[in-house]
Amino acid sequence: MLSFDTDGVRFNLRVAGVILAGDHVLLTQIAGADYWFLPGGRVEPGEPTDAALRRELWEELDVHAHVGRLLWVVESFFTLEGHRFHEVGFYYRVTLPGVAASGGAAGGRVPSRGATSRKQDGANVLLFQWFPLGDLGAGVRLLPSFLADALAHLPKTTRHVVYREEPAG
């Protein structure tokens, strides 16, 4: 995976999928964390980002995803558990076969609305759940936080976002 430490900062190259069903979005969480994020993962060396996202969604949800257009390229600077991160993320619109606007199950580990699915991922347990877009930022802590508003208004063209959760410098 394209993740390494340099000068006290962890660099990650990440892909994420925006999976919508009507006014709900599919989010994931590491069990016990106080935040949610979009499903996806890290890119392997030599792997195109769209292929990496298809692979990650297959590994996490056990479904064949259709990776659509690139919505955002996001440079994120944040601190997590005392470690500083610099992450470059490619955020794609994704559709799952069989997921209707009602959030019906697509098979695999895609949960139905109101349910949670689980996946063991090394030492972590990943949780997957649908959330109403209107709950993001209020009752649901979503990272990066710009997504709480942005998911309700997907860009018509690819956007570059620089997101800082920590003070500059």
Tab-separated table of C-alpha atoms in Angstrom:
chain	number	residue	atom	x	y	z
A	1	MET	CA	0.000	0.000	0.000
A	2	LEU	CA	1.125	3.552	-0.624
A	3	SER	CA	1.597	4.627	2.961
A	4	PHE	CA	4.880	5.671	4.529
A	5	ASP	CA	6.389	7.838	7.264
A	6	THR	CA	8.620	10.800	6.539
A	7	ASP	CA	9.722	13.674	8.793
A	8	GLY	CA	7.252	12.653	11.508
A	9	VAL	CA	4.259	12.586	9.143
A	10	ARG	CA	2.423	9.549	7.752
A	11	PHE	CA	1.575	9.884	4.041
A	12	ASN	CA	-1.368	7.898	2.627
A	13	LEU	CA	-2.735	7.620	-0.891
A	14	ARG	CA	-6.393	6.744	-0.388
A	15	VAL	CA	-9.497	6.085	-2.476
A	16	ALA	CA	-13.086	6.427	-1.289
A	17	GLY	CA	-16.520	5.754	-2.710
A	18	VAL	CA	-19.589	7.970	-2.467
A	19	ILE	CA	-22.405	5.384	-2.387
A	20	LEU	CA	-25.847	6.980	-2.257
A	21	ALA	CA	-29.321	5.464	-1.997
A	22	GLY	CA	-31.882	8.240	-2.195
A	23	ASP	CA	-31.079	10.670	0.609
A	24	HIS	CA	-28.778	8.213	2.437
A	25	VAL	CA	-25.046	7.576	2.163
A	26	LEU	CA	-23.134	4.426	3.102
A	27	LEU	CA	-20.453	5.132	5.714
A	28	THR	CA	-17.892	3.015	7.520
A	29	GLN	CA	-16.313	3.196	10.950
A	30	ILE	CA	-13.569	1.377	12.792
A	31	ALA	CA	-15.466	-0.122	15.751
A	32	GLY	CA	-14.950	2.055	18.810
A	33	ALA	CA	-13.956	5.206	16.888
A	34	ASP	CA	-15.974	8.411	17.339
A	35	TYR	CA	-16.096	9.246	13.634
A	36	TRP	CA	-17.288	7.772	10.316
A	37	PHE	CA	-15.772	7.961	6.825
A	38	LEU	CA	-16.537	6.878	3.270
A	39	PRO	CA	-15.744	3.258	2.363
A	40	GLY	CA	-12.460	2.696	0.562
A	41	GLY	CA	-8.820	2.218	1.409
A	42	ARG	CA	-5.248	2.620	0.332
A	43	VAL	CA	-3.870	2.292	-3.168
A	44	GLU	CA	-1.259	-0.374	-3.962
A	45	PRO	CA	1.893	0.579	-5.940
A	46	GLY	CA	1.183	0.539	-9.685
A	47	GLU	CA	-2.601	0.358	-9.159
A	48	PRO	CA	-4.884	2.961	-10.782
A	49	THR	CA	-7.134	4.657	-8.226
A	50	ASP	CA	-10.412	3.460	-9.773
A	51	ALA	CA	-9.169	-0.150	-9.756
A	52	ALA	CA	-8.010	0.278	-6.154
A	53	LEU	CA	-11.492	1.410	-5.154
A	54	ARG	CA	-13.143	-1.567	-6.894
A	55	ARG	CA	-10.704	-3.889	-5.082
A	56	GLU	CA	-11.270	-2.247	-1.692
A	57	LEU	CA	-15.066	-2.397	-2.024
A	58	TRP	CA	-14.840	-6.057	-3.039
A	59	GLU	CA	-12.630	-6.804	-0.007
A	60	GLU	CA	-14.784	-4.793	2.427
A	61	LEU	CA	-18.324	-5.333	1.132
A	62	ASP	CA	-18.020	-8.443	-1.071
A	63	VAL	CA	-19.745	-6.731	-4.016
A	64	HIS	CA	-18.753	-5.733	-7.536
A	65	ALA	CA	-18.970	-1.948	-7.526
A	66	HIS	CA	-19.302	0.321	-10.531
A	67	VAL	CA	-16.809	3.154	-10.048
A	68	GLY	CA	-18.104	6.253	-11.784
A	69	ARG	CA	-16.747	9.741	-12.136
A	70	LEU	CA	-14.129	11.363	-9.935
A	71	LEU	CA	-15.798	13.917	-7.637
A	72	TRP	CA	-12.952	15.249	-5.507
A	73	VAL	CA	-9.197	15.090	-5.147
A	74	VAL	CA	-8.626	15.898	-1.487
A	75	GLU	CA	-5.403	16.819	0.268
A	76	SER	CA	-6.026	16.228	3.977
A	77	PHE	CA	-3.792	17.318	6.829
A	78	PHE	CA	-4.873	15.964	10.222
A	79	THR	CA	-3.759	14.410	13.485
A	80	LEU	CA	-5.130	11.053	14.589
A	81	GLU	CA	-4.208	9.339	17.859
A	82	GLY	CA	-1.248	11.708	18.234
A	83	HIS	CA	0.160	11.033	14.746
A	84	ARG	CA	0.260	13.662	12.000
A	85	PHE	CA	-1.056	12.666	8.561
A	86	HIS	CA	-0.864	14.001	5.027
A	87	GLU	CA	-3.352	12.107	2.904
A	88	VAL	CA	-4.210	12.479	-0.768
A	89	GLY	CA	-7.625	11.014	-1.504
A	90	PHE	CA	-9.506	10.309	-4.718
A	91	TYR	CA	-13.268	10.354	-4.082
A	92	TYR	CA	-15.416	8.660	-6.732
A	93	ARG	CA	-19.173	8.320	-7.265
A	94	VAL	CA	-19.956	4.612	-6.908
A	95	THR	CA	-23.039	2.536	-7.627
A	96	LEU	CA	-23.667	-0.951	-6.345
A	97	PRO	CA	-25.782	-3.368	-8.352
A	98	GLY	CA	-29.024	-4.080	-6.530
A	99	VAL	CA	-28.952	-1.006	-4.283
A	100	ALA	CA	-32.139	0.913	-4.937
A	101	ALA	CA	-32.989	4.411	-3.807
A	102	SER	CA	-34.564	2.748	-0.783
A	103	GLY	CA	-31.169	1.378	0.270
A	104	GLY	CA	-32.100	-2.221	-0.380
A	105	ALA	CA	-29.346	-4.762	0.107
A	106	ALA	CA	-26.997	-5.489	-2.786
A	107	GLY	CA	-25.806	-8.746	-1.312
A	108	GLY	CA	-22.403	-9.261	0.203
A	109	ARG	CA	-21.944	-7.203	3.357
A	110	VAL	CA	-23.956	-4.190	2.206
A	111	PRO	CA	-26.424	-3.585	5.039
A	112	SER	CA	-30.079	-2.745	4.624
A	113	ARG	CA	-31.186	0.611	6.013
A	114	GLY	CA	-31.393	0.485	9.769
A	115	ALA	CA	-28.917	-2.390	9.967
A	116	THR	CA	-25.148	-2.531	10.416
A	117	SER	CA	-22.768	-4.972	8.757
A	118	ARG	CA	-19.325	-5.928	10.045
A	119	LYS	CA	-16.022	-6.955	8.489
A	120	GLN	CA	-12.905	-8.098	10.320
A	121	ASP	CA	-9.954	-6.149	8.880
A	122	GLY	CA	-6.755	-7.273	10.575
A	123	ALA	CA	-6.958	-6.147	14.200
A	124	ASN	CA	-9.913	-3.829	13.439
A	125	VAL	CA	-13.602	-4.447	12.914
A	126	LEU	CA	-15.149	-2.254	10.212
A	127	LEU	CA	-18.806	-1.269	10.569
A	128	PHE	CA	-20.965	-0.241	7.593
A	129	GLN	CA	-24.221	1.662	7.914
A	130	TRP	CA	-26.522	3.963	5.895
A	131	PHE	CA	-27.015	7.507	7.216
A	132	PRO	CA	-29.430	10.249	6.126
A	133	LEU	CA	-27.508	13.092	4.480
A	134	GLY	CA	-29.277	15.530	6.822
A	135	ASP	CA	-27.718	13.861	9.888
A	136	LEU	CA	-24.127	14.394	8.751
A	137	GLY	CA	-22.222	16.936	10.790
A	138	ALA	CA	-25.032	17.228	13.352
A	139	GLY	CA	-25.523	13.803	14.912
A	140	VAL	CA	-22.885	11.984	12.868
A	141	ARG	CA	-19.204	12.979	12.892
A	142	LEU	CA	-17.984	12.466	9.314
A	143	LEU	CA	-14.354	12.931	8.274
A	144	PRO	CA	-13.175	14.831	6.400
A	145	SER	CA	-15.811	17.216	7.721
A	146	PHE	CA	-16.329	19.147	4.447
A	147	LEU	CA	-18.215	16.066	3.219
A	148	ALA	CA	-21.112	16.701	5.627
A	149	ASP	CA	-22.359	19.464	3.307
A	150	ALA	CA	-20.653	18.430	0.071
A	151	LEU	CA	-22.388	15.023	-0.196
A	152	ALA	CA	-25.780	16.711	-0.553
A	153	HIS	CA	-24.458	18.803	-3.472
A	154	LEU	CA	-22.128	16.655	-5.579
A	155	PRO	CA	-19.946	18.729	-7.909
A	156	LYS	CA	-20.640	18.669	-11.639
A	157	THR	CA	-16.910	18.624	-12.349
A	158	THR	CA	-13.976	17.248	-10.368
A	159	ARG	CA	-12.961	19.552	-7.520
A	160	HIS	CA	-9.652	19.906	-5.708
A	161	VAL	CA	-10.056	20.375	-1.937
A	162	VAL	CA	-7.398	21.150	0.657
A	163	TYR	CA	-8.702	20.109	4.066
A	164	ARG	CA	-6.878	20.995	7.290
A	165	GLU	CA	-8.067	19.624	10.590
A	166	GLU	CA	-4.975	20.924	12.349
A	167	PRO	CA	-3.444	24.388	12.492
A	168	ALA	CA	-1.296	25.268	9.464
A	169	GLY	CA	2.437	25.119	9.936
